[in-house]
Amino acid sequence: MSLQNEEVEVIIKVKRFSPEKGNWWQEYKLRVDRFTQFTEALRRIKTEQDPTLAYRASCHMTVCGSCGMKINGEPRLACKTLVLDMVKKYESNVITIEPMDYFKPIKDLIVDLDDFYQRMYKVKPRLYPSEQVLKGEAEHRLKPEDQRMLWKFAQCIWCGLCVSSCPSVRNDPEFLGPAAHAKGFRFLADPRDTITEEREKILLDSAWRCTYCYMCYNVCPRDVEPVTAIKKTRAYTKIAKVKTPVIETGEKHTEAVFNSIFESGKIEEAKVYLSTYGLIGSLRDMIFLLKSGKLNYALIKEKPVENITEVRKILRGE
Amino acid sequence: MEKVNYDVVVIGAGLAGLMASHEIASAGYSVAVISKVFPTRSHSSAAEGGIAAYIDGNSDPNDNPDYMAYDTIKGGDYLVDQDAAELLAYKSGEIVRILESWGTLFNRQPDGRIAVRYFGGQTYPRTRFVGDKTGMALLHTVYERTSGLEKVDFYFEWFAWELVRDESRVRGVVAFDMRNMIPVFFKAKAIVIASGGMGMLYKHTTNSYINTGDGYAMALRAGVALKDPEFVQFHPTALYPSDILISEAARGEGGILRNNKGERFMARYAPKKLDLAPRDIASRAILTEVKEGRGFPGGYVGLDLTHLGEEYIKERLALAYEAAKAFAGIDATKEMIPVRPAQHYYMGGIDVNIEGRNPDIIGLFAAGEAACVSVHGANRLGSNSLLETLVFGRETGRAVVEFLKSYTEPSSDIDKESEKAEQLAYDVVKRESGVHFGEVVNKLREVMWEDVGVFRNEDGMKNAISEILKLREMAKDTYVLDKSKVYNTEFYNALEMKNMLDLALVIASTALNRKESRGAHYRLDYPKRDDENWLKHTIAYLRGNTVEITYKPVKITKWKPEERVY
């Protein structure tokens, strides 16, 4: 048994930026083998070809979260991506590297992450244990299954890839973004924490602003699944004391979807819309639908599915 | 130059630096934490296996802290200061309890208490862990906790460059804001250097790219000694070419090292223990195979798990399997994992006592891998590095608080000195043409790897010293092509190069001086440990191109040196 390893020449095109010169593309040729990570490719470019190329990288093993960038348009960690894997996937020896989207560029592949950090700080990213435990008078116990569930969401390495690719972040200034929600939920659900009510206030309204597009799920290099954290956070709505209009609408929508499926086994768009937004809100939107000639679609009357009694049993949890 | 005032400046935002900052700020003093990277990106995050701790009521009933201290001392080949090892062991349980109370998600036993597992060199199991990402979990916890304190200001993506001192005291540090290259003089009553290790001095290292030994060099240039700088730990099985650690567990579970002929070559080097031979022997064997042409192109051997079967590999060696897949594109159930030795840890460091206090300059402290408390001696045990950062980070923080309580303001003006420090930085890079940092650094890393690495002998180390001196000469003509002031990483890489060159000379010179083999320091020309002449710490100062070496005794409390056999 031997290890097959051939060198291949690739062209790496880097989208560069400096405040003085603006944007330009620069090409680097180098030979890589099947083991070469993009962090190593960049290090070689910088020490052997072009010392001016600026990028962040540190641990090269997916724990420090420094090297988020776009490789062939995909939001990725450079360390967790092998050069030849991208060559194979795109059937081309030419590969592009660009800075992450959304964040302000500073220099070449380095972007300003302050926006990201501010989002994280908003969710009070630390445990608030009881005074007794802090003083060492009492001991925390934690069930192994709780530890496992929380650790999944605690593994965020603050790389920013999810925020850079989240459409809700761009469109809704009130939305905290995926990473902050994963972090927030990790403490909200921690039985050792003592400020649950405050966390609900911080997280719940924002949780209902996510569109469930799953970009964060797809790009997270540590499989944190921020969208799952958001779903689990929404479940706290039932016990929450203070509710904003966004939360109320979200709750109504969930209920409407449930009722629609319970009645017909399908989602009846018009009904769901009406129960979510109320008569006046719906009528106003109907005018827009009418203008664009799409009202018919909203008014389709759905017949119940054949085995509706089975559907209802499932929904009742029987 | 712009000036800011703090009670204390902590250089480095890894576990040791943050823990020290926490202690100091909690006592009401102002702290500036300066780090090249955002705190959670520090190298502490890369620690995998766990943190050793004897926890009263949650340890093996036969275990006690003295056994733990003994394991540490024996593991360090008796170059350990035994009072430090005792402190480490006796405080270990408390430290883990504190981190748990701050939120670290330690793996649990069915009854909800913290779980434990064995690690190399432990008489009883003591390693506490968070999956295989213990360092990351601890670092995030301590950062989360510390960032909630009012008295701590974080200066991340700032480059701490040069200490400023007067006759007897440290007075501050000059640091650059990496975003705009503006230097700032951080005036402080005390400085804690907690800037981590120096793996980038070696061609092959499991360390982060940021580990360029800045703290050691900064201390050396300020006239501070390094202790035991010749002791560098190498790990035999780092993944090729990324040098990500493949745990010893892979060999423990039956993995076999093979050369390009498919031979189980360990049979030649350790006929009885075979692939389970200690780290240093396995490292030497792999390098010998490669040197004699039996490695694979690029310089590695294969770690063969294929005979263990897919199910067994995925269950028992999940970590090795996943790392090989993610970072080398290797399916370890079908192919061998490409491995080679790599630098892993630095036992040497800034000379401090068990309070983290340096004897050369008043007000200077150090903690973590940047410091040499002499708790690891000639060879560190697994799970002891995370523990050291937290225990001695806290001890150091406490010592700083005590120091501040009786502090009196010196009258002399120090601002001129800070201007000199700034000038020194520009002197490194002011030329318009000449050599680029990458050439010097890549050459230096090769020299250190070849001649001051796993194998050492007189000729090699003499050659290394002369090569390093040549590189230091060459580096006087360093130029920086990037003239921009915005996030000029090339400028900082050039400063790092200067730091690496200063440290390299000290390592090579002290290694040449120690004429014995002990722990990680292995000399082909002196293959035996020699307690009669060499049971002592090296103390090294750098004066220009000269390394001044003295020695000081090892502190022995309870345990007489004996042969290190396992």
PDB file of C-alpha atoms in Angstrom, chain B residues 154-308:
ATOM      1  CA  PHE B 154      -9.071  44.562  24.922  1.00  0.00           C
ATOM      2  CA  TYR B 155      -6.680  45.733  22.230  1.00  0.00           C
ATOM      3  CA  PHE B 156      -6.970  42.915  19.750  1.00  0.00           C
ATOM      4  CA  GLU B 157      -5.176  42.942  16.411  1.00  0.00           C
ATOM      5  CA  TRP B 158      -2.533  45.064  18.098  1.00  0.00           C
ATOM      6  CA  PHE B 159       1.102  44.070  17.833  1.00  0.00           C
ATOM      7  CA  ALA B 160       3.075  44.349  21.095  1.00  0.00           C
ATOM      8  CA  TRP B 161       6.604  45.093  20.009  1.00  0.00           C
ATOM      9  CA  GLU B 162       9.060  46.304  22.641  1.00  0.00           C
ATOM     10  CA  LEU B 163       9.217  46.605  26.424  1.00  0.00           C
ATOM     11  CA  VAL B 164      10.158  49.981  27.844  1.00  0.00           C
ATOM     12  CA  ARG B 165      12.249  49.928  31.015  1.00  0.00           C
ATOM     13  CA  ASP B 166      14.436  52.103  33.178  1.00  0.00           C
ATOM     14  CA  GLU B 167      17.405  50.970  35.277  1.00  0.00           C
ATOM     15  CA  SER B 168      15.448  48.530  37.367  1.00  0.00           C
ATOM     16  CA  ARG B 169      11.788  48.566  36.447  1.00  0.00           C
ATOM     17  CA  VAL B 170       9.547  47.808  33.520  1.00  0.00           C
ATOM     18  CA  ARG B 171       7.578  50.943  32.592  1.00  0.00           C
ATOM     19  CA  GLY B 172       5.398  49.864  29.706  1.00  0.00           C
ATOM     20  CA  VAL B 173       5.302  48.496  26.203  1.00  0.00           C
ATOM     21  CA  VAL B 174       5.127  49.972  22.718  1.00  0.00           C
ATOM     22  CA  ALA B 175       2.454  48.371  20.558  1.00  0.00           C
ATOM     23  CA  PHE B 176       1.159  49.012  17.036  1.00  0.00           C
ATOM     24  CA  ASP B 177      -2.468  49.145  16.028  1.00  0.00           C
ATOM     25  CA  MET B 178      -2.304  46.709  13.126  1.00  0.00           C
ATOM     26  CA  ARG B 179      -5.121  48.429  11.263  1.00  0.00           C
ATOM     27  CA  ASN B 180      -3.274  51.690  10.771  1.00  0.00           C
ATOM     28  CA  MET B 181       0.304  51.115  11.987  1.00  0.00           C
ATOM     29  CA  ILE B 182      -0.010  53.793  14.665  1.00  0.00           C
ATOM     30  CA  PRO B 183       2.335  53.072  17.589  1.00  0.00           C
ATOM     31  CA  VAL B 184       1.089  53.681  21.109  1.00  0.00           C
ATOM     32  CA  PHE B 185       3.076  53.730  24.359  1.00  0.00           C
ATOM     33  CA  PHE B 186       1.163  51.704  26.949  1.00  0.00           C
ATOM     34  CA  LYS B 187       2.482  52.954  30.270  1.00  0.00           C
ATOM     35  CA  ALA B 188       2.001  50.452  33.060  1.00  0.00           C
ATOM     36  CA  LYS B 189       3.087  49.644  36.589  1.00  0.00           C
ATOM     37  CA  ALA B 190       3.407  45.972  35.756  1.00  0.00           C
ATOM     38  CA  ILE B 191       3.555  43.890  32.597  1.00  0.00           C
ATOM     39  CA  VAL B 192       2.496  40.274  32.207  1.00  0.00           C
ATOM     40  CA  ILE B 193       3.897  38.483  29.164  1.00  0.00           C
ATOM     41  CA  ALA B 194       1.562  35.659  28.214  1.00  0.00           C
ATOM     42  CA  SER B 195       2.218  35.571  24.495  1.00  0.00           C
ATOM     43  CA  GLY B 196       2.391  31.787  24.047  1.00  0.00           C
ATOM     44  CA  GLY B 197       4.861  29.603  22.181  1.00  0.00           C
ATOM     45  CA  MET B 198       7.180  29.744  19.219  1.00  0.00           C
ATOM     46  CA  GLY B 199       6.406  26.790  16.917  1.00  0.00           C
ATOM     47  CA  MET B 200       6.936  28.881  13.793  1.00  0.00           C
ATOM     48  CA  LEU B 201      10.688  28.708  14.400  1.00  0.00           C
ATOM     49  CA  TYR B 202      10.504  25.167  13.090  1.00  0.00           C
ATOM     50  CA  LYS B 203       9.715  24.056   9.573  1.00  0.00           C
ATOM     51  CA  HIS B 204       7.240  21.556  10.976  1.00  0.00           C
ATOM     52  CA  THR B 205       5.009  22.476  13.902  1.00  0.00           C
ATOM     53  CA  THR B 206       1.543  21.753  15.217  1.00  0.00           C
ATOM     54  CA  ASN B 207       1.395  25.389  16.392  1.00  0.00           C
ATOM     55  CA  SER B 208      -0.625  28.255  14.960  1.00  0.00           C
ATOM     56  CA  TYR B 209       0.889  30.655  12.432  1.00  0.00           C
ATOM     57  CA  ILE B 210       0.827  33.364  15.099  1.00  0.00           C
ATOM     58  CA  ASN B 211       3.242  31.513  17.409  1.00  0.00           C
ATOM     59  CA  THR B 212       6.413  33.366  16.518  1.00  0.00           C
ATOM     60  CA  GLY B 213       7.900  33.683  20.003  1.00  0.00           C
ATOM     61  CA  ASP B 214       7.361  37.446  20.259  1.00  0.00           C
ATOM     62  CA  GLY B 215       7.263  37.502  24.067  1.00  0.00           C
ATOM     63  CA  TYR B 216      10.543  35.636  24.501  1.00  0.00           C
ATOM     64  CA  ALA B 217      12.356  37.966  22.129  1.00  0.00           C
ATOM     65  CA  MET B 218      10.834  41.067  23.661  1.00  0.00           C
ATOM     66  CA  ALA B 219      12.052  39.906  27.066  1.00  0.00           C
ATOM     67  CA  LEU B 220      15.525  39.046  25.772  1.00  0.00           C
ATOM     68  CA  ARG B 221      15.928  42.483  24.205  1.00  0.00           C
ATOM     69  CA  ALA B 222      14.948  44.064  27.521  1.00  0.00           C
ATOM     70  CA  GLY B 223      17.768  42.189  29.257  1.00  0.00           C
ATOM     71  CA  VAL B 224      15.647  39.407  30.711  1.00  0.00           C
ATOM     72  CA  ALA B 225      16.813  35.785  30.881  1.00  0.00           C
ATOM     73  CA  LEU B 226      15.148  32.764  29.371  1.00  0.00           C
ATOM     74  CA  LYS B 227      15.212  29.597  31.440  1.00  0.00           C
ATOM     75  CA  ASP B 228      15.899  26.169  29.868  1.00  0.00           C
ATOM     76  CA  PRO B 229      15.534  27.483  26.315  1.00  0.00           C
ATOM     77  CA  GLU B 230      17.025  24.337  24.761  1.00  0.00           C
ATOM     78  CA  PHE B 231      13.970  22.221  25.635  1.00  0.00           C
ATOM     79  CA  VAL B 232      11.604  21.926  22.680  1.00  0.00           C
ATOM     80  CA  GLN B 233       8.996  19.166  22.503  1.00  0.00           C
ATOM     81  CA  PHE B 234       8.392  17.264  19.248  1.00  0.00           C
ATOM     82  CA  HIS B 235       5.436  15.013  18.558  1.00  0.00           C
ATOM     83  CA  PRO B 236       6.021  12.002  16.257  1.00  0.00           C
ATOM     84  CA  THR B 237       2.706  11.875  14.436  1.00  0.00           C
ATOM     85  CA  ALA B 238       1.631  15.156  12.938  1.00  0.00           C
ATOM     86  CA  LEU B 239      -0.457  14.948   9.786  1.00  0.00           C
ATOM     87  CA  TYR B 240       1.398  15.717   6.562  1.00  0.00           C
ATOM     88  CA  PRO B 241       1.539  18.479   5.416  1.00  0.00           C
ATOM     89  CA  SER B 242      -0.721  20.512   7.678  1.00  0.00           C
ATOM     90  CA  ASP B 243       1.039  19.297  10.853  1.00  0.00           C
ATOM     91  CA  ILE B 244      -2.243  18.842  12.659  1.00  0.00           C
ATOM     92  CA  LEU B 245      -1.777  16.530  15.573  1.00  0.00           C
ATOM     93  CA  ILE B 246      -2.800  12.901  15.169  1.00  0.00           C
ATOM     94  CA  SER B 247      -3.281  11.673  18.715  1.00  0.00           C
ATOM     95  CA  GLU B 248      -1.046   9.038  20.235  1.00  0.00           C
ATOM     96  CA  ALA B 249      -4.249   7.044  20.665  1.00  0.00           C
ATOM     97  CA  ALA B 250      -3.901   5.977  17.023  1.00  0.00           C
ATOM     98  CA  ARG B 251      -0.810   3.944  17.875  1.00  0.00           C
ATOM     99  CA  GLY B 252      -2.243   2.932  21.236  1.00  0.00           C
ATOM    100  CA  GLU B 253      -5.120   1.263  19.435  1.00  0.00           C
ATOM    101  CA  GLY B 254      -2.851  -0.724  17.137  1.00  0.00           C
ATOM    102  CA  GLY B 255      -1.790   1.666  14.384  1.00  0.00           C
ATOM    103  CA  ILE B 256       1.480   0.751  12.641  1.00  0.00           C
ATOM    104  CA  LEU B 257       4.108   3.092  11.238  1.00  0.00           C
ATOM    105  CA  ARG B 258       5.283   2.015   7.765  1.00  0.00           C
ATOM    106  CA  ASN B 259       7.907   3.295   5.334  1.00  0.00           C
ATOM    107  CA  ASN B 260       7.696   3.472   1.547  1.00  0.00           C
ATOM    108  CA  LYS B 261       8.487  -0.243   1.309  1.00  0.00           C
ATOM    109  CA  GLY B 262       5.595  -1.073   3.589  1.00  0.00           C
ATOM    110  CA  GLU B 263       7.980  -2.180   6.350  1.00  0.00           C
ATOM    111  CA  ARG B 264       7.043  -1.887  10.018  1.00  0.00           C
ATOM    112  CA  PHE B 265      10.244   0.033  10.632  1.00  0.00           C
ATOM    113  CA  MET B 266       9.807   0.496  14.386  1.00  0.00           C
ATOM    114  CA  ALA B 267      11.012  -3.110  14.736  1.00  0.00           C
ATOM    115  CA  ARG B 268      14.500  -1.765  14.053  1.00  0.00           C
ATOM    116  CA  TYR B 269      14.362   1.041  16.636  1.00  0.00           C
ATOM    117  CA  ALA B 270      12.320  -0.401  19.488  1.00  0.00           C
ATOM    118  CA  PRO B 271      12.117  -4.203  19.019  1.00  0.00           C
ATOM    119  CA  LYS B 272       9.940  -4.704  22.098  1.00  0.00           C
ATOM    120  CA  LYS B 273       7.678  -1.660  22.309  1.00  0.00           C
ATOM    121  CA  LEU B 274       7.483  -1.278  18.525  1.00  0.00           C
ATOM    122  CA  ASP B 275       5.031   1.468  17.536  1.00  0.00           C
ATOM    123  CA  LEU B 276       4.264   2.256  21.155  1.00  0.00           C
ATOM    124  CA  ALA B 277       7.766   3.506  21.865  1.00  0.00           C
ATOM    125  CA  PRO B 278       7.912   6.933  23.598  1.00  0.00           C
ATOM    126  CA  ARG B 279       7.458  10.138  21.585  1.00  0.00           C
ATOM    127  CA  ASP B 280      11.136  10.970  21.244  1.00  0.00           C
ATOM    128  CA  ILE B 281      12.170   7.489  20.020  1.00  0.00           C
ATOM    129  CA  ALA B 282       9.318   7.323  17.494  1.00  0.00           C
ATOM    130  CA  SER B 283      10.174  10.817  16.223  1.00  0.00           C
ATOM    131  CA  ARG B 284      13.806   9.867  15.721  1.00  0.00           C
ATOM    132  CA  ALA B 285      12.862   6.634  13.951  1.00  0.00           C
ATOM    133  CA  ILE B 286      10.570   8.386  11.475  1.00  0.00           C
ATOM    134  CA  LEU B 287      13.186  10.989  10.625  1.00  0.00           C
ATOM    135  CA  THR B 288      15.853   8.324  10.170  1.00  0.00           C
ATOM    136  CA  GLU B 289      13.641   6.462   7.700  1.00  0.00           C
ATOM    137  CA  VAL B 290      13.042   9.651   5.737  1.00  0.00           C
ATOM    138  CA  LYS B 291      16.735  10.600   5.791  1.00  0.00           C
ATOM    139  CA  GLU B 292      17.764   7.183   4.502  1.00  0.00           C
ATOM    140  CA  GLY B 293      15.334   7.352   1.605  1.00  0.00           C
ATOM    141  CA  ARG B 294      12.608   5.121   2.937  1.00  0.00           C
ATOM    142  CA  GLY B 295      10.048   7.884   3.429  1.00  0.00           C
ATOM    143  CA  PHE B 296       7.564   9.193   0.884  1.00  0.00           C
ATOM    144  CA  PRO B 297       8.307  12.158  -1.397  1.00  0.00           C
ATOM    145  CA  GLY B 298       7.849  15.287   0.689  1.00  0.00           C
ATOM    146  CA  GLY B 299       9.293  13.593   3.757  1.00  0.00           C
ATOM    147  CA  TYR B 300       6.760  11.525   5.663  1.00  0.00           C
ATOM    148  CA  VAL B 301       5.842   7.955   6.555  1.00  0.00           C
ATOM    149  CA  GLY B 302       2.499   6.182   6.737  1.00  0.00           C
ATOM    150  CA  LEU B 303       0.444   5.512   9.847  1.00  0.00           C
ATOM    151  CA  ASP B 304      -1.439   2.376   8.897  1.00  0.00           C
ATOM    152  CA  LEU B 305      -4.798   1.736  10.550  1.00  0.00           C
ATOM    153  CA  THR B 306      -6.368  -0.185   7.661  1.00  0.00           C
ATOM    154  CA  HIS B 307      -5.961  -3.596   9.291  1.00  0.00           C
ATOM    155  CA  LEU B 308      -8.098  -2.472  12.232  1.00  0.00           C
TER     156      LEU B 308
END
